[in-house]
PDB file of C-alpha atoms in Angstrom:
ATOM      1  CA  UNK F   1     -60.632 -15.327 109.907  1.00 33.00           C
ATOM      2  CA  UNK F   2     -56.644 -15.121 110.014  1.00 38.00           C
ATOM      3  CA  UNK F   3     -56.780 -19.043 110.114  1.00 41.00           C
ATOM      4  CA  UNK F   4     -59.109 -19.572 106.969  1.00 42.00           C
ATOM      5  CA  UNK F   5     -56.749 -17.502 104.972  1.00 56.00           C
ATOM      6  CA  UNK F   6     -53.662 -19.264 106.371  1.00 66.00           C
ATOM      7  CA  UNK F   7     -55.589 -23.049 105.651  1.00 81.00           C
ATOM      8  CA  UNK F   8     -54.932 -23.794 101.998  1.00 94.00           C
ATOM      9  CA  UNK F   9     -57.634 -24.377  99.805  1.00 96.00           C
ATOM     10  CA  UNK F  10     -58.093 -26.642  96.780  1.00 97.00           C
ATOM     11  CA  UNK F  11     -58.585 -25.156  93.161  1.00 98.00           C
ATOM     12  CA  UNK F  12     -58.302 -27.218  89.987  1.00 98.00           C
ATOM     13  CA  UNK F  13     -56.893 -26.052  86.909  1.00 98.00           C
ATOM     14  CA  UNK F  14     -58.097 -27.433  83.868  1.00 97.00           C
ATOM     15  CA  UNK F  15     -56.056 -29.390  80.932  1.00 98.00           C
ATOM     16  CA  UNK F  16     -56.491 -31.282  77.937  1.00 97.00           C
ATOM     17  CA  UNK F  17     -54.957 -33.973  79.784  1.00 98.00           C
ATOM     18  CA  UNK F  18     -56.920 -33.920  82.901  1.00 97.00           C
ATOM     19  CA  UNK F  19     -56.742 -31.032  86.062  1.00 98.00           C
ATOM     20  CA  UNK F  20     -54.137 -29.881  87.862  1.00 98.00           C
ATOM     21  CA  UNK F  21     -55.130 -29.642  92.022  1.00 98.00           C
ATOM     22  CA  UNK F  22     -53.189 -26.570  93.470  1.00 98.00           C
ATOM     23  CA  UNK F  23     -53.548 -25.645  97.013  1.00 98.00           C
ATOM     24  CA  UNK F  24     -53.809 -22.015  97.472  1.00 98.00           C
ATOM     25  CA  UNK F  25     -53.459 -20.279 100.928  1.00 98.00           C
ATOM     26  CA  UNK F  26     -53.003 -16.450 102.132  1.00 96.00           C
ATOM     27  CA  UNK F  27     -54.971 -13.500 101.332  1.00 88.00           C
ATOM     28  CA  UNK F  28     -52.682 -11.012 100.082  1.00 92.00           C
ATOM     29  CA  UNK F  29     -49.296 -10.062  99.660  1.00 95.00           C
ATOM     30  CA  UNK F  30     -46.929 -11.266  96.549  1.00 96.00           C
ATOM     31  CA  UNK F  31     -47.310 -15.029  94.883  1.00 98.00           C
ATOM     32  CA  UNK F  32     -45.359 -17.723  95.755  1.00 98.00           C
ATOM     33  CA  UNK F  33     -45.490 -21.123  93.608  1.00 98.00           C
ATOM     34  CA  UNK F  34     -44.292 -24.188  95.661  1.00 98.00           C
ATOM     35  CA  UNK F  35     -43.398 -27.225  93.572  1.00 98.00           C
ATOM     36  CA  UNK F  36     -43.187 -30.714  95.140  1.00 98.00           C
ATOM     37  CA  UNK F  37     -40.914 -33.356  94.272  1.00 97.00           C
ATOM     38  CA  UNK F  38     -40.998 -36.853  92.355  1.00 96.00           C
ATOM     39  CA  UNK F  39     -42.312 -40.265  93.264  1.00 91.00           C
ATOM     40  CA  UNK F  40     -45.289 -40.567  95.868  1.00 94.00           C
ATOM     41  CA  UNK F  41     -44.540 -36.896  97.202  1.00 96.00           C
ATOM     42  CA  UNK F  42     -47.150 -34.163  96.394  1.00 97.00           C
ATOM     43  CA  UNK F  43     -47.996 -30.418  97.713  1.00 97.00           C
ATOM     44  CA  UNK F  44     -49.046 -31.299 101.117  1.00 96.00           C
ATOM     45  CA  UNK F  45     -46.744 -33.726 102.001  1.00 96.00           C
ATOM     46  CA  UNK F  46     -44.025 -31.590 101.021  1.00 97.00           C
ATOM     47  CA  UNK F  47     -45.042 -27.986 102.267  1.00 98.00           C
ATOM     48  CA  UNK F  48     -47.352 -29.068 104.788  1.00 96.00           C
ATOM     49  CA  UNK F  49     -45.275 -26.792 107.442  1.00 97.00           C
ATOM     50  CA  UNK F  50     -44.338 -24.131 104.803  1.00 98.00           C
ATOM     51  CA  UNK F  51     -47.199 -23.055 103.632  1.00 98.00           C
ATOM     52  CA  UNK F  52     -48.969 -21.563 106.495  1.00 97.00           C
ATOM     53  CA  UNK F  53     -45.873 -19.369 107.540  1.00 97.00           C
ATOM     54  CA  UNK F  54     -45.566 -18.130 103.656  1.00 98.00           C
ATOM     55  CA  UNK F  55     -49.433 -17.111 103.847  1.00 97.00           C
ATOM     56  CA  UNK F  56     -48.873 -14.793 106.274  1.00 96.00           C
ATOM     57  CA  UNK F  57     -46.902 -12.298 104.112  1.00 95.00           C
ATOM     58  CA  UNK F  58     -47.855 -14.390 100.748  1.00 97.00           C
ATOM     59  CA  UNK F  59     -50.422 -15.327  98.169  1.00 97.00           C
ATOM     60  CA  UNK F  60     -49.461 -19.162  98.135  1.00 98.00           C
ATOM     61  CA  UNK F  61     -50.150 -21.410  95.593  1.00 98.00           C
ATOM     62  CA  UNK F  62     -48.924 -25.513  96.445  1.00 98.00           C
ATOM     63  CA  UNK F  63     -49.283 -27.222  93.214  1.00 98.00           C
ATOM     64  CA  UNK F  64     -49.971 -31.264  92.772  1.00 98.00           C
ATOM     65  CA  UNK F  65     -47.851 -32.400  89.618  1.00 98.00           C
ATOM     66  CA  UNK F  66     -49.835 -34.548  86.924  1.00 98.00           C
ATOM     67  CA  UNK F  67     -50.166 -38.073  88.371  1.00 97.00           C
ATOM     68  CA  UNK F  68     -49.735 -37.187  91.766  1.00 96.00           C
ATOM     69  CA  UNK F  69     -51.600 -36.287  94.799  1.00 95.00           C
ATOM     70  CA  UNK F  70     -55.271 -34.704  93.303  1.00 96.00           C
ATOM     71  CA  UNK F  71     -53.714 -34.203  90.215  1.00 98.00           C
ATOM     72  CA  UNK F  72     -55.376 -37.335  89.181  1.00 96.00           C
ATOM     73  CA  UNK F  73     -56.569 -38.882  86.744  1.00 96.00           C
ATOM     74  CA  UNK F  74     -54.005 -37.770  84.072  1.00 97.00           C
ATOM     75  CA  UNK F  75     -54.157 -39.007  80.152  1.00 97.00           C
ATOM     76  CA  UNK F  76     -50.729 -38.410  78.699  1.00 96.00           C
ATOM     77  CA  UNK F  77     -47.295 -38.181  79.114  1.00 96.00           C
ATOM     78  CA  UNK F  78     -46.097 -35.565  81.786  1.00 97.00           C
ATOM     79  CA  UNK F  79     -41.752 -35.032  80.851  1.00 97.00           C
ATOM     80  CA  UNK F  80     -40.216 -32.116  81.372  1.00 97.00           C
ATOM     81  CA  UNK F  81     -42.027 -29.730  78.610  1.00 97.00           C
ATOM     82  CA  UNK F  82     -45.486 -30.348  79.605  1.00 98.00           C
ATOM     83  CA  UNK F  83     -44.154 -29.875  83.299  1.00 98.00           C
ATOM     84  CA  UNK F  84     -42.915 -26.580  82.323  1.00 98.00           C
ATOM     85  CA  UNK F  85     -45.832 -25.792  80.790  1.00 98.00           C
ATOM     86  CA  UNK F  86     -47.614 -26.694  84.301  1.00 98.00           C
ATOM     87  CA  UNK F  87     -46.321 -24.000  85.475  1.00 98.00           C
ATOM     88  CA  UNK F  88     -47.539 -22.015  82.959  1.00 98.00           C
ATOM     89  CA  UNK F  89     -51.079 -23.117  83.081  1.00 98.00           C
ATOM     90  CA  UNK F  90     -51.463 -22.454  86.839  1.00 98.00           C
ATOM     91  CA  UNK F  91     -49.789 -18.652  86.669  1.00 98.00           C
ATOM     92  CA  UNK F  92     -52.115 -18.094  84.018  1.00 98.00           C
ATOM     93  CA  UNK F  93     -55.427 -19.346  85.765  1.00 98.00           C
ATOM     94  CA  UNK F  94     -54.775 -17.102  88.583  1.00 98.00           C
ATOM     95  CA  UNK F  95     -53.569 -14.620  86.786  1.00 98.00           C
ATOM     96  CA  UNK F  96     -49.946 -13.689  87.933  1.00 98.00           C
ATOM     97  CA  UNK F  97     -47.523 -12.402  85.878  1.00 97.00           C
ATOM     98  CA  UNK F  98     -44.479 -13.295  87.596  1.00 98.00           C
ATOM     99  CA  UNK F  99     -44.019 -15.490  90.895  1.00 98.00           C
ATOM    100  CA  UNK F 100     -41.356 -16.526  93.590  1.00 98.00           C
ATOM    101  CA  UNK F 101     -41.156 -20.086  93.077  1.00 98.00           C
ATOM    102  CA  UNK F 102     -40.103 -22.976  95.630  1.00 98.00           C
ATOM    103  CA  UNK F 103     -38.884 -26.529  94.338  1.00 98.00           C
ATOM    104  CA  UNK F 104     -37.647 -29.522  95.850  1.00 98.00           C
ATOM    105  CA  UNK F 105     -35.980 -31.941  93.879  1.00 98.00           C
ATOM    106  CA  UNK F 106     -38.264 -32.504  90.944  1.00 98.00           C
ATOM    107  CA  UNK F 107     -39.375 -29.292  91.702  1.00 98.00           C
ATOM    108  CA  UNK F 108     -36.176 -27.152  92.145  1.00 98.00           C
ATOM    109  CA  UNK F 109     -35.027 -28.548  88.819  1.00 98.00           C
ATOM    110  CA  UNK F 110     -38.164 -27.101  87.069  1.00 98.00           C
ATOM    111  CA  UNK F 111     -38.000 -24.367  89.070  1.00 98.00           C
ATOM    112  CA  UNK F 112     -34.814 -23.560  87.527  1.00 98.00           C
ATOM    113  CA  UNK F 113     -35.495 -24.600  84.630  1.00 98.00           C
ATOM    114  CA  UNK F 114     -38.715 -22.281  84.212  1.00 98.00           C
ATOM    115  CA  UNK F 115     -36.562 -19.509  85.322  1.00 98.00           C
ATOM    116  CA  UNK F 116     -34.347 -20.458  82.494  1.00 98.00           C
ATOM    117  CA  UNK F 117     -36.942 -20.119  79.869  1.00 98.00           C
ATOM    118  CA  UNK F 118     -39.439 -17.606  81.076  1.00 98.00           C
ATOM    119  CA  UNK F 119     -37.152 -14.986  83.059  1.00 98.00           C
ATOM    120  CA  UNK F 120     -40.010 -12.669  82.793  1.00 98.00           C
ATOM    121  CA  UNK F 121     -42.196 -14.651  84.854  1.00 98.00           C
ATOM    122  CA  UNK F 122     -39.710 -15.567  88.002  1.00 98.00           C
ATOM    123  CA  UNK F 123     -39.025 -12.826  90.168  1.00 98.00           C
ATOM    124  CA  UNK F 124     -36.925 -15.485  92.586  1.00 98.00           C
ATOM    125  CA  UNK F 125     -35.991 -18.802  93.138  1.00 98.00           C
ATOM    126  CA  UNK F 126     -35.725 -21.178  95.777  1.00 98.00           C
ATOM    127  CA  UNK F 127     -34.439 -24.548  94.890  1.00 98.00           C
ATOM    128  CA  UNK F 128     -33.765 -27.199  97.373  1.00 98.00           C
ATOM    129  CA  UNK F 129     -32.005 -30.253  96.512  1.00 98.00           C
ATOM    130  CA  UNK F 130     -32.313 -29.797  93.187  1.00 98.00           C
ATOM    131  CA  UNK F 131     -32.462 -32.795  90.452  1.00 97.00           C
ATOM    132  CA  UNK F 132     -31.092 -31.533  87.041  1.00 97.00           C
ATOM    133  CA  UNK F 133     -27.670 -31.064  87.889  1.00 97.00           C
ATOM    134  CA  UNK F 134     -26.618 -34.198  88.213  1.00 93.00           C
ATOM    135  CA  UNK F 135     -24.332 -37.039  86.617  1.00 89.00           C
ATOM    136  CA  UNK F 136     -23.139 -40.363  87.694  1.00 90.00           C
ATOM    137  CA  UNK F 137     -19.905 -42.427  86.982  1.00 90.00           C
ATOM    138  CA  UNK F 138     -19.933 -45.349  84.214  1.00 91.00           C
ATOM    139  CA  UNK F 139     -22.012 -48.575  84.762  1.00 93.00           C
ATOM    140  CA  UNK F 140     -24.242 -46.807  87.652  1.00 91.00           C
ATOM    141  CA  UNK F 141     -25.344 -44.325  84.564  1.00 92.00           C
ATOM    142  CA  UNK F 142     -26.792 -47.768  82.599  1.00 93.00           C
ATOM    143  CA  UNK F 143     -28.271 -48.958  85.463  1.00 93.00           C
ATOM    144  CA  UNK F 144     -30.686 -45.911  85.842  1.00 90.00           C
ATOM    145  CA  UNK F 145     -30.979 -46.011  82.680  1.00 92.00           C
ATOM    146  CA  UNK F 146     -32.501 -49.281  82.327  1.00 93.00           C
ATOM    147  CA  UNK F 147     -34.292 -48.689  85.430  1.00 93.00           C
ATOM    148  CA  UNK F 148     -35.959 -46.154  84.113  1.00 91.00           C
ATOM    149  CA  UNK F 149     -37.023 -48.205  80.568  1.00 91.00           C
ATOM    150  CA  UNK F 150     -38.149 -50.950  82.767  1.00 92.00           C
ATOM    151  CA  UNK F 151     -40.739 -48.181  84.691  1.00 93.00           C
ATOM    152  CA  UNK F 152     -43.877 -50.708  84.623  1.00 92.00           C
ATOM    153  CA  UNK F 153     -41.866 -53.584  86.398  1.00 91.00           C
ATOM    154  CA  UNK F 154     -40.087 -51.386  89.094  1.00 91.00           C
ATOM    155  CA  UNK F 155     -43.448 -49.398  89.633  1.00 93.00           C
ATOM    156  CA  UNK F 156     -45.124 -52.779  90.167  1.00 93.00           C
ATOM    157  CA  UNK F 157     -42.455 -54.290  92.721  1.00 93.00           C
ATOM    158  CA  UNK F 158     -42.016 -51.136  94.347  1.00 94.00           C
ATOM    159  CA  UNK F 159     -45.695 -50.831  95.262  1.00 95.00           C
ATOM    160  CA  UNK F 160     -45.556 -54.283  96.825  1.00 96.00           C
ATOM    161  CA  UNK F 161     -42.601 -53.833  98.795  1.00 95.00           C
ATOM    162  CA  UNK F 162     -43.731 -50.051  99.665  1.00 95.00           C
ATOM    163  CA  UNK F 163     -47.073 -51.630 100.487  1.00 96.00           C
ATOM    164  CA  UNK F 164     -45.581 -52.154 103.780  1.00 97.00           C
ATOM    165  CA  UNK F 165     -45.715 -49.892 106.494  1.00 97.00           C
ATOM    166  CA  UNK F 166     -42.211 -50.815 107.759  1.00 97.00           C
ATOM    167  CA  UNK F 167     -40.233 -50.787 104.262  1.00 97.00           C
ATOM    168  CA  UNK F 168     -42.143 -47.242 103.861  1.00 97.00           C
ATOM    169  CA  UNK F 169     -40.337 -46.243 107.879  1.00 97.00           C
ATOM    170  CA  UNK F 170     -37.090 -47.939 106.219  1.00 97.00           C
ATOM    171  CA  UNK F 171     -37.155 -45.623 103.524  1.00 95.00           C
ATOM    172  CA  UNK F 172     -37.732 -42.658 104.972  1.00 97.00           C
ATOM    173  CA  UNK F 173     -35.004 -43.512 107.602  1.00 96.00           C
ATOM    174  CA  UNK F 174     -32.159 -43.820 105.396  1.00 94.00           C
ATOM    175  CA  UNK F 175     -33.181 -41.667 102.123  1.00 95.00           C
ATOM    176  CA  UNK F 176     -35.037 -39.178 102.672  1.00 97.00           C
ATOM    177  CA  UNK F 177     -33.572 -38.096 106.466  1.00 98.00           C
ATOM    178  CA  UNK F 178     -30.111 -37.824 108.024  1.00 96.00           C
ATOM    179  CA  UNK F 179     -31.027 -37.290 111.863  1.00 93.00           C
ATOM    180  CA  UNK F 180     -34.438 -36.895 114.197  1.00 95.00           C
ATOM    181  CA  UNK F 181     -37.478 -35.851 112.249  1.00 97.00           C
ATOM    182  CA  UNK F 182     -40.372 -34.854 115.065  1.00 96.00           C
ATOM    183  CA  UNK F 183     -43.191 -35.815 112.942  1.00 97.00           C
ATOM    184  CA  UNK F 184     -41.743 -39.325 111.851  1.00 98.00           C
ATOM    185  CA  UNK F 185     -44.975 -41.565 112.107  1.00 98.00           C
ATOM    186  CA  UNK F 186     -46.863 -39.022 110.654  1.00 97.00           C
ATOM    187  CA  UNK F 187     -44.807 -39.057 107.544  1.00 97.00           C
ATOM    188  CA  UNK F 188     -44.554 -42.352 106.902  1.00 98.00           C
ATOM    189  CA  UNK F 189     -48.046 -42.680 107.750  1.00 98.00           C
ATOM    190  CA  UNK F 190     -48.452 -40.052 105.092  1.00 96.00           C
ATOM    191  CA  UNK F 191     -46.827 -41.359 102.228  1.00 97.00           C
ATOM    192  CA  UNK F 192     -47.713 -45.793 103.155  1.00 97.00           C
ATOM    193  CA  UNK F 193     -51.311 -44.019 102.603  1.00 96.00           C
ATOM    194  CA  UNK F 194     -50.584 -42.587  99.291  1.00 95.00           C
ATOM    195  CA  UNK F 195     -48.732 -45.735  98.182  1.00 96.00           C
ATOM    196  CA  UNK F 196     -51.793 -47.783  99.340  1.00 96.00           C
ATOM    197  CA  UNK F 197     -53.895 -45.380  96.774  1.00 94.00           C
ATOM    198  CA  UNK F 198     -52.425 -44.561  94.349  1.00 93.00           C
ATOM    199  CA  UNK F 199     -48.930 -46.997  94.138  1.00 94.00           C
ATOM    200  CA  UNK F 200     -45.188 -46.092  93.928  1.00 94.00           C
ATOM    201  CA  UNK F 201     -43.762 -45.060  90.617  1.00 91.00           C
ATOM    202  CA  UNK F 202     -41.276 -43.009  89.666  1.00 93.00           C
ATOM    203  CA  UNK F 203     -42.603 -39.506  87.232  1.00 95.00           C
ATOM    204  CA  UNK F 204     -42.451 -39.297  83.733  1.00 93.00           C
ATOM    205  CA  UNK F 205     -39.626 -36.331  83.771  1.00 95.00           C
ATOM    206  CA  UNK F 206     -37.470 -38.948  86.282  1.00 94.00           C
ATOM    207  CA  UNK F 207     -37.395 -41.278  83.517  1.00 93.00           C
ATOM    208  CA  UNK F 208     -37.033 -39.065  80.732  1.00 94.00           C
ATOM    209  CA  UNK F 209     -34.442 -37.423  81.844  1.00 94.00           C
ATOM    210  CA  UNK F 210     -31.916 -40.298  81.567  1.00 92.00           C
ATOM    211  CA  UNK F 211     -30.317 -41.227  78.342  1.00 93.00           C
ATOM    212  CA  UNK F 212     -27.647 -44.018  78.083  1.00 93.00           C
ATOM    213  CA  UNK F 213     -24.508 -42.140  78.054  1.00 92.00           C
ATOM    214  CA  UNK F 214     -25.454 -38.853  79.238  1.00 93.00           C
ATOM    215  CA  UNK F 215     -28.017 -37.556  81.379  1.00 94.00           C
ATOM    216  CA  UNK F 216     -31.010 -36.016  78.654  1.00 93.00           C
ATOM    217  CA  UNK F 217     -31.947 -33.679  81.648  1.00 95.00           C
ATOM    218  CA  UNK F 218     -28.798 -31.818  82.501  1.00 97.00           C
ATOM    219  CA  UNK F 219     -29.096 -27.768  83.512  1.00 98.00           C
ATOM    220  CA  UNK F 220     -25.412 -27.008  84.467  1.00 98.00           C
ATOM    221  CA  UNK F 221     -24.866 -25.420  80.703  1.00 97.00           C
ATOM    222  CA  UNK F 222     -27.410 -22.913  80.892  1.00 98.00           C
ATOM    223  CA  UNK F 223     -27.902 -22.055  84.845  1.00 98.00           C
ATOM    224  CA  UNK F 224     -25.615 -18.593  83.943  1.00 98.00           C
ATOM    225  CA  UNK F 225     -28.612 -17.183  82.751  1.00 98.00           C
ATOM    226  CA  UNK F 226     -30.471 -17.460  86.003  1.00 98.00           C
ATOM    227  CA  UNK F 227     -31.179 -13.697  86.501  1.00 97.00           C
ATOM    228  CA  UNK F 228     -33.476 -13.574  89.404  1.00 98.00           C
ATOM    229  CA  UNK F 229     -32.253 -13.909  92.768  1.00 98.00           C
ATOM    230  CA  UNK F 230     -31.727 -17.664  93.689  1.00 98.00           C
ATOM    231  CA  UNK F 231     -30.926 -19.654  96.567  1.00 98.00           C
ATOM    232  CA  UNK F 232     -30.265 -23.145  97.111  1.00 98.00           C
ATOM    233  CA  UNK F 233     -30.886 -25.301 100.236  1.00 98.00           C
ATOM    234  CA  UNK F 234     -29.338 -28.614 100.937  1.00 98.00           C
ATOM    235  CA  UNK F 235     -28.470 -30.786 103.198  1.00 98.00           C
ATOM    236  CA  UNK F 236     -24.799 -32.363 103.604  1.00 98.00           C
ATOM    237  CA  UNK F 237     -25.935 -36.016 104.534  1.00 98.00           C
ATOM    238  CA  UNK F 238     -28.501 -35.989 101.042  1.00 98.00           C
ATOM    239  CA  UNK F 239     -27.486 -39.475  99.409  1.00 96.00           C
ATOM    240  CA  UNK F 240     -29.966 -38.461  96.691  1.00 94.00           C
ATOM    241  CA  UNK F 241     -28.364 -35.199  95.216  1.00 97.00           C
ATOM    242  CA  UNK F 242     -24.804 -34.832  96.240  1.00 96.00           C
ATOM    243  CA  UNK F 243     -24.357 -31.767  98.391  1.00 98.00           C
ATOM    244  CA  UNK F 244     -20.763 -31.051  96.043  1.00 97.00           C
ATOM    245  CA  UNK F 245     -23.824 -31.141  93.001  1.00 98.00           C
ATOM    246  CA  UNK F 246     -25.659 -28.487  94.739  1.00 98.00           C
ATOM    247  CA  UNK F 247     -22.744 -26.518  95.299  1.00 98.00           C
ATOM    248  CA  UNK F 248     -21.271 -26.580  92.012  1.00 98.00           C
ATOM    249  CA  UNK F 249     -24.957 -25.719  90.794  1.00 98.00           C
ATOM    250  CA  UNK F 250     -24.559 -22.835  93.154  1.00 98.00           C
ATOM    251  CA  UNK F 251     -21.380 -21.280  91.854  1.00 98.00           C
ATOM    252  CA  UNK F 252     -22.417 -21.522  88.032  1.00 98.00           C
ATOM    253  CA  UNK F 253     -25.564 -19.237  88.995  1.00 98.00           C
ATOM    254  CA  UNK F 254     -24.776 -15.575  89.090  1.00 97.00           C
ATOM    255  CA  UNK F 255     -24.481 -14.649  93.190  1.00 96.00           C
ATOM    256  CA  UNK F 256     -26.475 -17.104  94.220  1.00 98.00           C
ATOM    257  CA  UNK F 257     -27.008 -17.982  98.024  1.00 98.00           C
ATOM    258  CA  UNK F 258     -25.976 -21.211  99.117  1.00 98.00           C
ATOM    259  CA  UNK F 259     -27.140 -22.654 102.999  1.00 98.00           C
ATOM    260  CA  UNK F 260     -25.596 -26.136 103.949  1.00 98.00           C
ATOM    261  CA  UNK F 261     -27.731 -27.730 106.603  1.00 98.00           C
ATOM    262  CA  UNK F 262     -25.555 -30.000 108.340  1.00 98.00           C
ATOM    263  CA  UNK F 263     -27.213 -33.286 109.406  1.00 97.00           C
ATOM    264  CA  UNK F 264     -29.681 -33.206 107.010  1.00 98.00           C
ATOM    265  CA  UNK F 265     -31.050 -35.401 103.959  1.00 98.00           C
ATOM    266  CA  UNK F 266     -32.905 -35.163 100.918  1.00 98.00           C
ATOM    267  CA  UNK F 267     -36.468 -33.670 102.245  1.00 98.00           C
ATOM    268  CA  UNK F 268     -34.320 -30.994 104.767  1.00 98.00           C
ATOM    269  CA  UNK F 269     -38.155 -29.389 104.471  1.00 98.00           C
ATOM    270  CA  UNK F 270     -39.741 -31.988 107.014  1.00 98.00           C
ATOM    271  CA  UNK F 271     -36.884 -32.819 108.470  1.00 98.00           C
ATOM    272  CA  UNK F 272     -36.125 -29.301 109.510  1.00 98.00           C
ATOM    273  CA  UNK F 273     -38.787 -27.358 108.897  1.00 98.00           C
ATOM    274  CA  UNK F 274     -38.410 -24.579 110.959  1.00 98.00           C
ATOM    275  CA  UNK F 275     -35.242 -23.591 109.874  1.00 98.00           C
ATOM    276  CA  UNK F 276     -35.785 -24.350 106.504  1.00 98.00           C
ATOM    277  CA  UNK F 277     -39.026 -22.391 106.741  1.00 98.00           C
ATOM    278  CA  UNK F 278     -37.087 -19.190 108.105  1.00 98.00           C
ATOM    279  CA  UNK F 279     -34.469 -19.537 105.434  1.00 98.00           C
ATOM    280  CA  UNK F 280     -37.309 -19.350 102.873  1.00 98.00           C
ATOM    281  CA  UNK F 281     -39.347 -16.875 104.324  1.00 98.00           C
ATOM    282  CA  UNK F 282     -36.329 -14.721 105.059  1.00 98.00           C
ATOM    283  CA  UNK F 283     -35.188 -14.882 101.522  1.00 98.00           C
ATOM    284  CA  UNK F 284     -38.155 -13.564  99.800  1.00 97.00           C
ATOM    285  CA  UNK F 285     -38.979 -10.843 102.366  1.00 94.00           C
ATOM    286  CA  UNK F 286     -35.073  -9.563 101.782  1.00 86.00           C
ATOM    287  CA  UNK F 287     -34.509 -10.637  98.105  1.00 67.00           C
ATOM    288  CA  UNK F 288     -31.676  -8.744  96.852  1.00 54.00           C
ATOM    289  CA  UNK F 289     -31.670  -6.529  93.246  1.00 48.00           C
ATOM    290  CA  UNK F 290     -32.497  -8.849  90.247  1.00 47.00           C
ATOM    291  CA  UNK F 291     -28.649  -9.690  88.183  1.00 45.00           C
ATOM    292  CA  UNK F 292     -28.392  -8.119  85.113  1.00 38.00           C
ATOM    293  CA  UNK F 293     -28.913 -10.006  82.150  1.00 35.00           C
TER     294      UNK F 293
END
């Protein structure tokens, strides 16, 4: 019985645009919202060790972003309103008024970012390795920037080249992970069989949120309002958000928490996942008073 409720479950959401999968897990105890990050990642892949320790304590819901893992087939543009409203649609379907939520990347950008707009609905935050904090230097600005305008093309060659079980191991290796990961194989297994499914491209927020001078996606401005208790996890060997990013980020947010995890990369979540785990789990079973407004 203990291990039905901790095994997650899948429950669509409906849309005008398609269904949203969201993996749901524990039988009582107060909601957590995990959100996954960008590219070929999805709910599983990126909780797959999280949420059966937050279902013990938690109601957990894992939620697939449009376009990605059962989230699929989607009919529309998903940037970084209609992902906001994601969030919206799933709290509503089940119901709950206001929710701890989890993000990596992708996800801990929109996690802030919801908290942000709806205060009323967040009752914490965990973001790791957030993405919407970010700017680069002249000339490597453009280049994302076309990049991103040229989405079809680089989708296409990255699926080829990612259609490769080695380039996938290559990948993982230097970008995603600074140091042993015990699970390895199984990852990149993981994620060559998405990209053999369902292709490598990056989301429709990703390229949205660059513009050609400035980024169009940029949260440091506004992250003073955070409210809720927040912490942010990163690791100090991520070459894809800047550890000095995360802990400016941290400083701009009323007393948030900050934990540097040395020898880590970008996904610190499968890389470490039992310390990450703790830190998480810790956190929302000892979150401190709410800031004032």
């Amino acid at each position: 019985m203990i291990a039905e409720r901790l095994d997650p479950s899948e429950v669509f959401v409906p849309c005008p645009e398609g269904r949203l999968r969201v993996l749901v897990a524990g039988a009582a105890g107060s909601p957590v919202l995990l959100l996954s990050g960008a590219g070929v990642d999805n709910a599983m892949l990126s909780w797959r060790h999280l949420i059966p320790v937050l279902a013990q304590h938690h109601r957990v819901y894992a939620l697939d972003w449009p376009k990605q893992g059962g989230s699929r087939p989607w009919h529309g543009h998903a940037g970084v309103a209609r992902m906001l409203q994601c969030i919206t649609d799933t709290l509503d379907h089940f119901a709950v008024g206001r929710a701890d939520l989890v993000g990596l990347s992708q996800g801990g950008a929109l996690s802030l970012a919801y908290a942000i707009a709806e205060p009323g609905r967040v009752r914490s935050v965990v973001a790791l390795a957030p993405a919407g904090i970010l700017s680069f230097p002249p000339v490597v600005h453009q280049l994302l920037w076309l990049t991103a305008k040229l989405s079809p093309l680089v989708s296409w060659v990255s699926t080829m080249v990612y259609r490769h079980r080695t380039m996938v191991a290559r990948l993982a290796r230097h970008a995603l992970f600074a140091g042993p990961v015990d699970d390895f194989d199984d990852i990149v297994d993981e994620v060559h069989a998405e990209v053999l499914a369902n292709g490598a491209r990056a989301s429709d927020m990703q390229n949205d949120s660059i513009g050609f001078f400035t980024m169009n996606l940029d949260l440091r401005p506004r992250l003073h309002e955070i409210a809720c208790p927040t912490l942010f996890i990163q690791g100090d060997r991520d070459i894809a958000v800047k550890a000095e990013h995360t802990i400016d980020a941290a400083r701009r947010v009323p007393n948030a928490r900050l934990e540097i995890l040395p020898g880590n990369g970008h996904w610190s979540n499968r890389q470490s996942p039992e310390l990450v785990n703790r830190l998480i789990d810790d956190f929302l079973a000892n979150e401190p008073p709410a800031n004032s407004p």
